[in-house]
Structures are given as structure tokens and as C-alpha cells.
PDB file of C-alpha atoms in Angstrom:
ATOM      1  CA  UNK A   1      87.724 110.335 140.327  1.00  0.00           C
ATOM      2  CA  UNK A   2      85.394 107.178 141.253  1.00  0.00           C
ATOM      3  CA  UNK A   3      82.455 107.327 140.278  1.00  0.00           C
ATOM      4  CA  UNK A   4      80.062 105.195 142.355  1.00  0.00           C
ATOM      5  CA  UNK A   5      76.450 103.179 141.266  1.00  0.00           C
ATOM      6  CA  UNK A   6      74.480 101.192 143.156  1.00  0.00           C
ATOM      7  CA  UNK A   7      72.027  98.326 141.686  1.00  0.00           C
ATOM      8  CA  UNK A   8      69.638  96.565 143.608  1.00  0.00           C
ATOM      9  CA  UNK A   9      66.565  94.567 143.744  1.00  0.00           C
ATOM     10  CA  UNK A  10      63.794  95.789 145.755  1.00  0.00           C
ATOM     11  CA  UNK A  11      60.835  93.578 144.878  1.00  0.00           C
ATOM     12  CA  UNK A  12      60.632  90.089 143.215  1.00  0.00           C
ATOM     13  CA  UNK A  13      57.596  87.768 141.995  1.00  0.00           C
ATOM     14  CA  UNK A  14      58.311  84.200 140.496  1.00  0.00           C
ATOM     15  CA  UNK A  15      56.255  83.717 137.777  1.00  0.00           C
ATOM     16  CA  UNK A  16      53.961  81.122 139.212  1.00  0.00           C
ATOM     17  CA  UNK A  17      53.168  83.473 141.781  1.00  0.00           C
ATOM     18  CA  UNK A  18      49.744  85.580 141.895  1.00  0.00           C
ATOM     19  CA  UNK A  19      49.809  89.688 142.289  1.00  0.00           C
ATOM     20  CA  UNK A  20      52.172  92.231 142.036  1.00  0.00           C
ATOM     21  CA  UNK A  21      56.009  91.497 143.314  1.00  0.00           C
ATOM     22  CA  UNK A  22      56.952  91.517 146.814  1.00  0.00           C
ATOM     23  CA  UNK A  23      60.432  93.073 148.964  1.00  0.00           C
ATOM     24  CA  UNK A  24      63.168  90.959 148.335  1.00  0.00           C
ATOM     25  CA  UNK A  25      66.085  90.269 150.549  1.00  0.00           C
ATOM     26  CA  UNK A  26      64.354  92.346 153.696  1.00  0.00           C
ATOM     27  CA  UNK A  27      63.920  95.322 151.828  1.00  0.00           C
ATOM     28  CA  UNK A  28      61.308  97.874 153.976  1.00  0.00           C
ATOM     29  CA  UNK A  29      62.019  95.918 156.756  1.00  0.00           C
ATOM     30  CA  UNK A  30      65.926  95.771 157.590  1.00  0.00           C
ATOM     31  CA  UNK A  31      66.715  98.666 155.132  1.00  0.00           C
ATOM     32  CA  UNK A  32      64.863 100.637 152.807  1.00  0.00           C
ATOM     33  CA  UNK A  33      61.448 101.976 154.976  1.00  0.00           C
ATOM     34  CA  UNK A  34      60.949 105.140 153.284  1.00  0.00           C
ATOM     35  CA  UNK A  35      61.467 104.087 149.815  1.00  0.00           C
ATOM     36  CA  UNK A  36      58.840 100.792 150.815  1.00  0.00           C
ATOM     37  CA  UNK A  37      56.515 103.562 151.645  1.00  0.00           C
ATOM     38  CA  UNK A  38      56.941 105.163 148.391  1.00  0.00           C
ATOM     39  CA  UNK A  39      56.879 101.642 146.256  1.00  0.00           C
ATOM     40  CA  UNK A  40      53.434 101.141 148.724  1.00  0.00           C
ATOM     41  CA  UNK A  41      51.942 104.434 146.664  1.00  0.00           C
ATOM     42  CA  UNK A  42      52.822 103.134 143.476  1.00  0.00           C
ATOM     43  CA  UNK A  43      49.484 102.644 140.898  1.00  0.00           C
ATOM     44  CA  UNK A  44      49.856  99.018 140.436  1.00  0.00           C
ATOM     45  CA  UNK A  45      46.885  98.827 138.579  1.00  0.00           C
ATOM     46  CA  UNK A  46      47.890 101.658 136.150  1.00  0.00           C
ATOM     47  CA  UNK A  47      51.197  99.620 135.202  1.00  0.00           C
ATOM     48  CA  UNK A  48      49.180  96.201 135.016  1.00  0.00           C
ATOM     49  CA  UNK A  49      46.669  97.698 132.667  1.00  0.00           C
ATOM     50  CA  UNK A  50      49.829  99.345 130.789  1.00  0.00           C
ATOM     51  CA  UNK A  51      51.022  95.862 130.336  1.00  0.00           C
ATOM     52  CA  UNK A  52      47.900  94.433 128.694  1.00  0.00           C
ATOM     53  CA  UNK A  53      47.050  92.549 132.135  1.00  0.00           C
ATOM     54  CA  UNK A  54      50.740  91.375 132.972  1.00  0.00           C
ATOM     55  CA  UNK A  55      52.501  91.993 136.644  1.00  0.00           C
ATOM     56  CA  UNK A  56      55.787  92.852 137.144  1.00  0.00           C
ATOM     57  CA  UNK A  57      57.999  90.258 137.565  1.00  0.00           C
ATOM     58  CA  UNK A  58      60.998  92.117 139.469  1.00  0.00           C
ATOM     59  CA  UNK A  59      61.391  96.041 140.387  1.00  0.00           C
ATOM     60  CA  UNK A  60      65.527  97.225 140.187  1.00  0.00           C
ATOM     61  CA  UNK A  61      66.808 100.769 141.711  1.00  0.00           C
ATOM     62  CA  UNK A  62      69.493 102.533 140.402  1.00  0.00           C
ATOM     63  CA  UNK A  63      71.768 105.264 142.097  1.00  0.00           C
ATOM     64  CA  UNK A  64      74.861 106.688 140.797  1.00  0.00           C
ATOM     65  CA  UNK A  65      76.346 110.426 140.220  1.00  0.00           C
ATOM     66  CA  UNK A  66      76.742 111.998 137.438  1.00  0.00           C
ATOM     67  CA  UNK A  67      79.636 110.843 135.043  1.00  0.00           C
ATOM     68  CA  UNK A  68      78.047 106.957 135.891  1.00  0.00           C
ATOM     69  CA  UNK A  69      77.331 104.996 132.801  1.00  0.00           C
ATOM     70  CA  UNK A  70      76.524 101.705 132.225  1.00  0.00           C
ATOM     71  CA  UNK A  71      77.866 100.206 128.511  1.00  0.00           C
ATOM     72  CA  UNK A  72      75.934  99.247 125.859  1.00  0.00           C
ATOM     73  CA  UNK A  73      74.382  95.871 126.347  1.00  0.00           C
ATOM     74  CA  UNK A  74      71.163  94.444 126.031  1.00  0.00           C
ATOM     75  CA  UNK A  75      68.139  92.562 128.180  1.00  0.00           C
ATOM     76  CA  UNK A  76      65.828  89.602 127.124  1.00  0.00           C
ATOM     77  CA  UNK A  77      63.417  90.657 129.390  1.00  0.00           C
ATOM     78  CA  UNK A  78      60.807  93.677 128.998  1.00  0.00           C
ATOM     79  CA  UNK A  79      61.386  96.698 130.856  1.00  0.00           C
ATOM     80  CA  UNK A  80      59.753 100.110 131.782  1.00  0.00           C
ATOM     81  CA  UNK A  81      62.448 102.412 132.929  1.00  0.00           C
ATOM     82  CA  UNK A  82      61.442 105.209 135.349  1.00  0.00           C
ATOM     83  CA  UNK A  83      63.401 108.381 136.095  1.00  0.00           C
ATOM     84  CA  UNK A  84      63.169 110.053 139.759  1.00  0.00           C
ATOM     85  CA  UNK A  85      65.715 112.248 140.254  1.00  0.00           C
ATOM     86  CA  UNK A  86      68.498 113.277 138.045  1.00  0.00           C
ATOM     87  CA  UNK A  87      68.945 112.916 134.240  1.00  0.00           C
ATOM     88  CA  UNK A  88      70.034 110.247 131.819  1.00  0.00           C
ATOM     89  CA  UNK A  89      71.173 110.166 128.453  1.00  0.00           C
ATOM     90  CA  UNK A  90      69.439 107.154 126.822  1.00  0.00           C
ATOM     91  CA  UNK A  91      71.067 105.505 123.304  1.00  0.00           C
ATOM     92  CA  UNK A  92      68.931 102.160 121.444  1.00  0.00           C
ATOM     93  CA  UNK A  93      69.596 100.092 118.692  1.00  0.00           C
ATOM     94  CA  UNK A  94      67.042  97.620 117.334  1.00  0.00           C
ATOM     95  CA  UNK A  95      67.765  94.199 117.937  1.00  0.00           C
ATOM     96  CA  UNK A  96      68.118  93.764 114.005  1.00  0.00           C
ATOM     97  CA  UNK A  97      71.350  95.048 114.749  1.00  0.00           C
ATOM     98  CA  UNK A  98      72.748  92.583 116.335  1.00  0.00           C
ATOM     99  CA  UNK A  99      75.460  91.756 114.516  1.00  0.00           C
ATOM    100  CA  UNK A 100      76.837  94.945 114.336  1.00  0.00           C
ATOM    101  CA  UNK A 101      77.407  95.538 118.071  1.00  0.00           C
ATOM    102  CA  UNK A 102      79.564  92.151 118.667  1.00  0.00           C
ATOM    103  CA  UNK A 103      78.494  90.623 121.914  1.00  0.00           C
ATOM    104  CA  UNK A 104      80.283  88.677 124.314  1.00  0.00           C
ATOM    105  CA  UNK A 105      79.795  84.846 123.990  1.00  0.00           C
ATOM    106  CA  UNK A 106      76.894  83.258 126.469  1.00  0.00           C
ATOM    107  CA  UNK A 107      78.863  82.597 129.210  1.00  0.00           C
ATOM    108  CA  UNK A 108      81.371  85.061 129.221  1.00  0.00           C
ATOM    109  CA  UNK A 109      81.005  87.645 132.107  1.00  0.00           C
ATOM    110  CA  UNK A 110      79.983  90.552 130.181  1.00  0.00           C
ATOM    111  CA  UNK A 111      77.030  88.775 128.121  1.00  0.00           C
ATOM    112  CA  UNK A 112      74.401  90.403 126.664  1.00  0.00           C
ATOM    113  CA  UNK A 113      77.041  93.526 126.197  1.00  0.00           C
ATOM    114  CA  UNK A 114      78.523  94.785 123.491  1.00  0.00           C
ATOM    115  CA  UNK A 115      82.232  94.194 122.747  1.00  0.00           C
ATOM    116  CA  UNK A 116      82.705  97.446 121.065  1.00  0.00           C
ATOM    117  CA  UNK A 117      83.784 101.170 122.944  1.00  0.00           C
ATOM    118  CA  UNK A 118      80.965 103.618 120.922  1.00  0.00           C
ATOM    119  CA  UNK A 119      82.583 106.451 122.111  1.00  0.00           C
ATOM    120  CA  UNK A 120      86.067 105.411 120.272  1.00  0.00           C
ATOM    121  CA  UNK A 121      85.373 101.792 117.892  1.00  0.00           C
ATOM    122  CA  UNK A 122      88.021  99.757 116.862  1.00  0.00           C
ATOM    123  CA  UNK A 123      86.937  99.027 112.790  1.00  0.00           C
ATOM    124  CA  UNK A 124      89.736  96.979 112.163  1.00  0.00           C
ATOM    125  CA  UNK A 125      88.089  94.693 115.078  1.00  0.00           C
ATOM    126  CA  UNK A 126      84.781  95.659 114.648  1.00  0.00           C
ATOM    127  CA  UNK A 127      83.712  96.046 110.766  1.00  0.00           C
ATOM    128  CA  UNK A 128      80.304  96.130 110.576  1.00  0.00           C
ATOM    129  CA  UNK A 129      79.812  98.711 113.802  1.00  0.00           C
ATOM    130  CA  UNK A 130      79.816 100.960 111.006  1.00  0.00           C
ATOM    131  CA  UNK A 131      76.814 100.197 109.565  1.00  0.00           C
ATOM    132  CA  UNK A 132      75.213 101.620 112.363  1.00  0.00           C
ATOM    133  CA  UNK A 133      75.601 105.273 111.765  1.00  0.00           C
ATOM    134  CA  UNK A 134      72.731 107.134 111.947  1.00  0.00           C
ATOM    135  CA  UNK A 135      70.430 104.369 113.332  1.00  0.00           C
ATOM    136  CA  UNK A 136      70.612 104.844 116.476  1.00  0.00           C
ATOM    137  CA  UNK A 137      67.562 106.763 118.643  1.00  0.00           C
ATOM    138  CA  UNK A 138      68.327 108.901 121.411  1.00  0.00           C
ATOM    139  CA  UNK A 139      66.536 110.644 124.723  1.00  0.00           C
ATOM    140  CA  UNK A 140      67.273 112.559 127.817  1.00  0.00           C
ATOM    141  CA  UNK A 141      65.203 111.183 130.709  1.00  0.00           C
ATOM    142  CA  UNK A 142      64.136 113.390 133.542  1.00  0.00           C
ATOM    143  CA  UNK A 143      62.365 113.101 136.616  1.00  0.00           C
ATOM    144  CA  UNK A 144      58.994 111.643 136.164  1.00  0.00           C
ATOM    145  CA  UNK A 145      59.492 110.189 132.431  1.00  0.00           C
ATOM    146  CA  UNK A 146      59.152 106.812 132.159  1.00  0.00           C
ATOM    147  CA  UNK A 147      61.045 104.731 128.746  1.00  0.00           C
ATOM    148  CA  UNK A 148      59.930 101.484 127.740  1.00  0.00           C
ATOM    149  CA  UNK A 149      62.993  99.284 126.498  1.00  0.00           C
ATOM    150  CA  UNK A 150      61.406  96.255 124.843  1.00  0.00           C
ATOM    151  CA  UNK A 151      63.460  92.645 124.688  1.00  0.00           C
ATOM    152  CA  UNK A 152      66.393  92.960 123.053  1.00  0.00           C
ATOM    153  CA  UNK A 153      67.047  96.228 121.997  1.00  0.00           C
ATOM    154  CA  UNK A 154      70.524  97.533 122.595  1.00  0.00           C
ATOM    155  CA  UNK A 155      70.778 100.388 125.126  1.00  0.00           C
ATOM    156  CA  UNK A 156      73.841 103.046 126.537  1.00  0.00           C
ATOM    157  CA  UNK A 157      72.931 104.511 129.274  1.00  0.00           C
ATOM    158  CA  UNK A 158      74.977 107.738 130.671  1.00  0.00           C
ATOM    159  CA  UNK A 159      74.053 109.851 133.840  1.00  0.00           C
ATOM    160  CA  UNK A 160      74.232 113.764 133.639  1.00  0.00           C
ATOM    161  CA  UNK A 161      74.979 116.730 135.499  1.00  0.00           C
ATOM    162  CA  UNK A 162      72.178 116.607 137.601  1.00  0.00           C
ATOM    163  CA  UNK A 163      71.468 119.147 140.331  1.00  0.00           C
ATOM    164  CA  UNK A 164      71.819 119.698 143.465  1.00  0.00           C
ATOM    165  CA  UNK A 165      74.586 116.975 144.217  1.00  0.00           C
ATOM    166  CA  UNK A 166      75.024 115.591 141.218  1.00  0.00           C
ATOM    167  CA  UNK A 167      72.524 112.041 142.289  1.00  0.00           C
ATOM    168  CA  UNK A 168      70.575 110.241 139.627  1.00  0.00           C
ATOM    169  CA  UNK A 169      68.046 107.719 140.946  1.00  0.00           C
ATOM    170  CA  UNK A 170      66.178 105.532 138.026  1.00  0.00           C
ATOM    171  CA  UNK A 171      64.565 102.580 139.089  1.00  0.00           C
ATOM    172  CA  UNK A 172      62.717 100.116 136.655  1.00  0.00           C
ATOM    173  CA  UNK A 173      59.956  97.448 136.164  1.00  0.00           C
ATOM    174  CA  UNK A 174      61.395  93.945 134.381  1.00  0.00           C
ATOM    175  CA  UNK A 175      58.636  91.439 132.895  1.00  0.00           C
ATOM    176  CA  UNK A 176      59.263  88.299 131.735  1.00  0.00           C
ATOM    177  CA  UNK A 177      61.008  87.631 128.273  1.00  0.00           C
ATOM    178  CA  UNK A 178      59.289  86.150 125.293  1.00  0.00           C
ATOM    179  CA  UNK A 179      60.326  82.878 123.577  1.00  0.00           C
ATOM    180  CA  UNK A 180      61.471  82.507 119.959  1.00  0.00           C
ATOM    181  CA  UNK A 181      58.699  80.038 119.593  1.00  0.00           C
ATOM    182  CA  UNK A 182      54.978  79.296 120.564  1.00  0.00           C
ATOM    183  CA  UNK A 183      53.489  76.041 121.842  1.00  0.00           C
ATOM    184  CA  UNK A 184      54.039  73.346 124.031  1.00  0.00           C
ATOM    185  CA  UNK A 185      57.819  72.713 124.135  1.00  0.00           C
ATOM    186  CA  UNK A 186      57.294  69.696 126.785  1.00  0.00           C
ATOM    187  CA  UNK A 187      54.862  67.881 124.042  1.00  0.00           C
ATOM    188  CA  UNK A 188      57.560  69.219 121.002  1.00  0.00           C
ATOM    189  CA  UNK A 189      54.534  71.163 119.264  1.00  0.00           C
ATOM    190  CA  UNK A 190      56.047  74.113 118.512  1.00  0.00           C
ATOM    191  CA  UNK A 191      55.921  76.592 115.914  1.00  0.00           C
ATOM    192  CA  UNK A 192      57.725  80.150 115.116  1.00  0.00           C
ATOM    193  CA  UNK A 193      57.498  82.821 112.646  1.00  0.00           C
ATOM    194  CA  UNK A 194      59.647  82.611 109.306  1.00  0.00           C
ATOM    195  CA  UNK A 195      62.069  84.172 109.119  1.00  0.00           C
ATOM    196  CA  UNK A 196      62.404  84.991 112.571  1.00  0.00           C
ATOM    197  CA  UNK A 197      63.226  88.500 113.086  1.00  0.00           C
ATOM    198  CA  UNK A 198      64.093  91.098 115.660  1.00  0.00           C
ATOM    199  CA  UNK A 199      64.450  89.724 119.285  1.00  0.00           C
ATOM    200  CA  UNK A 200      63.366  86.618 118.278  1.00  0.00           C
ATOM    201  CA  UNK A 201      66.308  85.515 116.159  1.00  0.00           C
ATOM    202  CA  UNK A 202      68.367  86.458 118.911  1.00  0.00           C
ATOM    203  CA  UNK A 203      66.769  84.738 121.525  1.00  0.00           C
ATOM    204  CA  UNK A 204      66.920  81.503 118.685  1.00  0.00           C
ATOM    205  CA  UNK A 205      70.580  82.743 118.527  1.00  0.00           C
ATOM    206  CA  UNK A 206      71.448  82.376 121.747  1.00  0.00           C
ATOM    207  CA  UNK A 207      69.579  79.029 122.012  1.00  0.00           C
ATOM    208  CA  UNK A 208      71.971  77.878 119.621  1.00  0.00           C
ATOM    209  CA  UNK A 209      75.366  79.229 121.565  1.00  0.00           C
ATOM    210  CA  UNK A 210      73.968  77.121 124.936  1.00  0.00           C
ATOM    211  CA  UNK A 211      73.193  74.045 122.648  1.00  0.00           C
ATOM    212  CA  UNK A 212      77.020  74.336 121.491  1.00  0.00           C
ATOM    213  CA  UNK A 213      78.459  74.851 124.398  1.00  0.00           C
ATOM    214  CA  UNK A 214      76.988  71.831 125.742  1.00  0.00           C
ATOM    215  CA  UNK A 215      78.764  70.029 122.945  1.00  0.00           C
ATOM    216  CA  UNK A 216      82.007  71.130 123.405  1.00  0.00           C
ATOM    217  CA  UNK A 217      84.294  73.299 125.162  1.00  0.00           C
ATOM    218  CA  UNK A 218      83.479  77.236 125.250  1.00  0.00           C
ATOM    219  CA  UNK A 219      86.410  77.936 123.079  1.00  0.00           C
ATOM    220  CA  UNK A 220      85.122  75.253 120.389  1.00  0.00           C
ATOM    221  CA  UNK A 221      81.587  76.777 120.740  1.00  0.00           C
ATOM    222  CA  UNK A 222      82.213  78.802 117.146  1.00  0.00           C
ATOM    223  CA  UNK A 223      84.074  76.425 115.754  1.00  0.00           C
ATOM    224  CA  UNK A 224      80.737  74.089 116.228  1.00  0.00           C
ATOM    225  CA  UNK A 225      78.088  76.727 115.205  1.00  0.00           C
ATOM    226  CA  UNK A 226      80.205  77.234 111.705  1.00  0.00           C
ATOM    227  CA  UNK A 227      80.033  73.375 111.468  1.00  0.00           C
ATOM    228  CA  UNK A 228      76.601  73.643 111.986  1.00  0.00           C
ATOM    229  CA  UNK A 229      75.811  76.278 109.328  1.00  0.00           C
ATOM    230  CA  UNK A 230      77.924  74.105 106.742  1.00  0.00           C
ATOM    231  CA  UNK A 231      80.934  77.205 106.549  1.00  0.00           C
ATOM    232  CA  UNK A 232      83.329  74.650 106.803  1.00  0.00           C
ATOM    233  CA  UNK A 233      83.596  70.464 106.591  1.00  0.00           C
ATOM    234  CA  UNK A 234      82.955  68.177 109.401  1.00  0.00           C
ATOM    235  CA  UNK A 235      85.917  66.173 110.563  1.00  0.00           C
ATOM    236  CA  UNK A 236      86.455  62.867 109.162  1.00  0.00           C
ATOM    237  CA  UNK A 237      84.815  60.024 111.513  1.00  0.00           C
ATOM    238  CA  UNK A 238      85.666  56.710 112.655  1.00  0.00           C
TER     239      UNK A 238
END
């Protein structure tokens, strides 16, 4: 049958503005009261001190039945994932595996996920997916565990047979995503580690796929980047 999931945004802070996030789009006034009271008794102060003095920059809730799942993708952004009712099975990948997981160009609908099924690969399509056997981490989240996904790790996430009715309820707290490099872009001071590693070169990586596709077409945008790294000869000019 269908299975059903709901995502929505319940609170949202722009990062120029002061203090914790606020409702979004008349949440805990036109819908959403009870769960506004609950947000209202959250310790704000225990997740800003978690987060080295940082606020939240957006809260998401998530509500699907069991059998939901949401592919394997992953988020620039840093995120603390908490489980209220229900249970989730939880698969990561570093973000040094990048190129193992294939994903979707920039502006393709699905970016940020993963191009591969993990339940049933294609290796003809997808060589190196192999490499990833055994390096994957797993967890089962329950109600009251809380997971912190860091930027750019890959995640899976499946919901369980959950009790009574089969509901899973998550919701998380997003904060904002690093840069590749430090400084003051505006003044072109800038500086970044070598090599860059981890989320970093794929944050640098994607960098690179928006500066191609500004130069050409998105179908031409590998064709540009493999130019770029000198895999094959620029066309003749004039």
C-alpha cells in the first residue's frame, strides 16, 4: 500500500537574526497549538550550550508510518536528529565516500542523493559502490535518543514497526553549513586546509559543479569539469 510522510518546517531563524528560531508559516497559531506548546518546553539553552554557543537555524518535523523511508542522500548543513515516537533505522557513510555513492548533478531534482538503490546496486553502473562494504555505521533510534548527523555525511533513513499504530514522529534541529574556506571572501583573503578533506572537498566540489554550470549548459557541465582537470584537450580556438 501507500505509505504516507509528512515534512514540515515549524520554526525558522535567518542567520542575521538574534535568539533561538521562531514559527514559520503560522505554525502554533493557524495549526499546530499543542505541538507549539511542546516546542515552548524545549531547553533551548541545553541545545545552545550543546552547540558550543550556536542557535538553531531551522527546526523540521517528520511523520510517516512504518515501511516510510527516505533514500540515501546527504545535507550541507549540521543537524541533531531527535526521535519522539516510533523507531528508525539509521545508515551513515563518511563524506570521504563520496565518490562511491554517485550523486545527482547540482541542479538535478534529487541533489544531494545518491544515484544508487543500496538495497539492490547496479555494479555495472555503479563500480566503486563496492568499496563501501563494511564501512558503513548503523543505529536504531527510539523515543527520546537524539543522533547528531554532521555536514555531509551520507544517511538512509528507514521507519520501523512501531507500536501502537504503526506512527513515527522524528523531528530535527538544522544549523548552518560550514564553508570549504576561511576568511573574507568579499576582500578575496581566503585560505583552506590542504588537501581538503571530508565535507570540505565536497562543499569545494560542488562549488566547482555551480561554477560550470554557469559556463555552459547542464549537460556540458562534465564535459567542462574534465576540461578543467586537464582529462582531456581544450578545443581549438579562434
Amino acid at each position: 500500500g501507500d505509505a504516507y510522510y509528512l515534512q514540515n518546517t515549524l520554526l525558522h531563524r535567518e542567520e542575521s537574526d538574534p535568539g533561538p528560531p521562531q514559527p514559520s508559516g503560522g505554525f502554533g497559531k493557524s495549526c499546530g497549538r499543542q505541538v507549539a506548546k511542546d516546542i515552548d518546553s524545549f531547553k533551548w539553552a541545553w541545545l545552545k550550550r550543546v552547540k558550543q554557543g550556536m542557535e538553531a537555524q531551522m527546526c523540521q518535523l517528520f511523520c510517516g508510518y512504518e515501511g516510510g523511508f527516505s533514500p540515501c542522500h546527504y545535507d550541507p548543513q549540521d543537524n541533531l536528529f531527535a526521535q519522539v515516537r516510533g523507531f528508525k533505522h539509521v545508515l551513515l557513510f563518511h563524506p570521504k565516500h563520496f565518490g562511491c555513492l554517485y550523486p545527482w548533478p547540482v541542479h538535478h531534482p534529487q541533489d544531494r542523493q545518491s544515484r544508487v538503490d543500496l538495497e539492490n546496486p547496479d555494479l555495472s553502473s555503479f563500480p566503486r559502490f563496492s568499496e563501501l562494504k563494511g564501512q558503513g555505521l548503523e543505529t536504531v533510534l527510539g523515543p527520546g535518543d537524539v543522533l547528531h548527523i554532521p555536514p555531509g555525511w551520507w544517511h538512509q533513513i528507514e521507519m520501523l514497526p512501531s507500536a501502537p499504530a504503526g506512527e513515527v514522529v522524528s523531528i530535527n534541529f538544522w544549523y548552518p553549513a560550514p564553508t570549504w574556506f576561511s576568511g573574507d571572501i568579499d576582500a578575496g583573503q581566503i585560505h583552506w586546509g590542504k588537501p581538503l578533506f571530508g565535507v570540505y572537498r565536497v562543499l569545494f566540489a560542488r562549488c566547482i559543479e555551480e561554477l560550470a554550470s554557469q559556463m555552459a549548459s547542464p549537460a556540458q557541465v562534465q564535459e567542462v569539469i574534465r576540461t578543467y582537470l586537464g582529462e582531456q584537450s581544450q578545443p581549438p580556438s579562434g
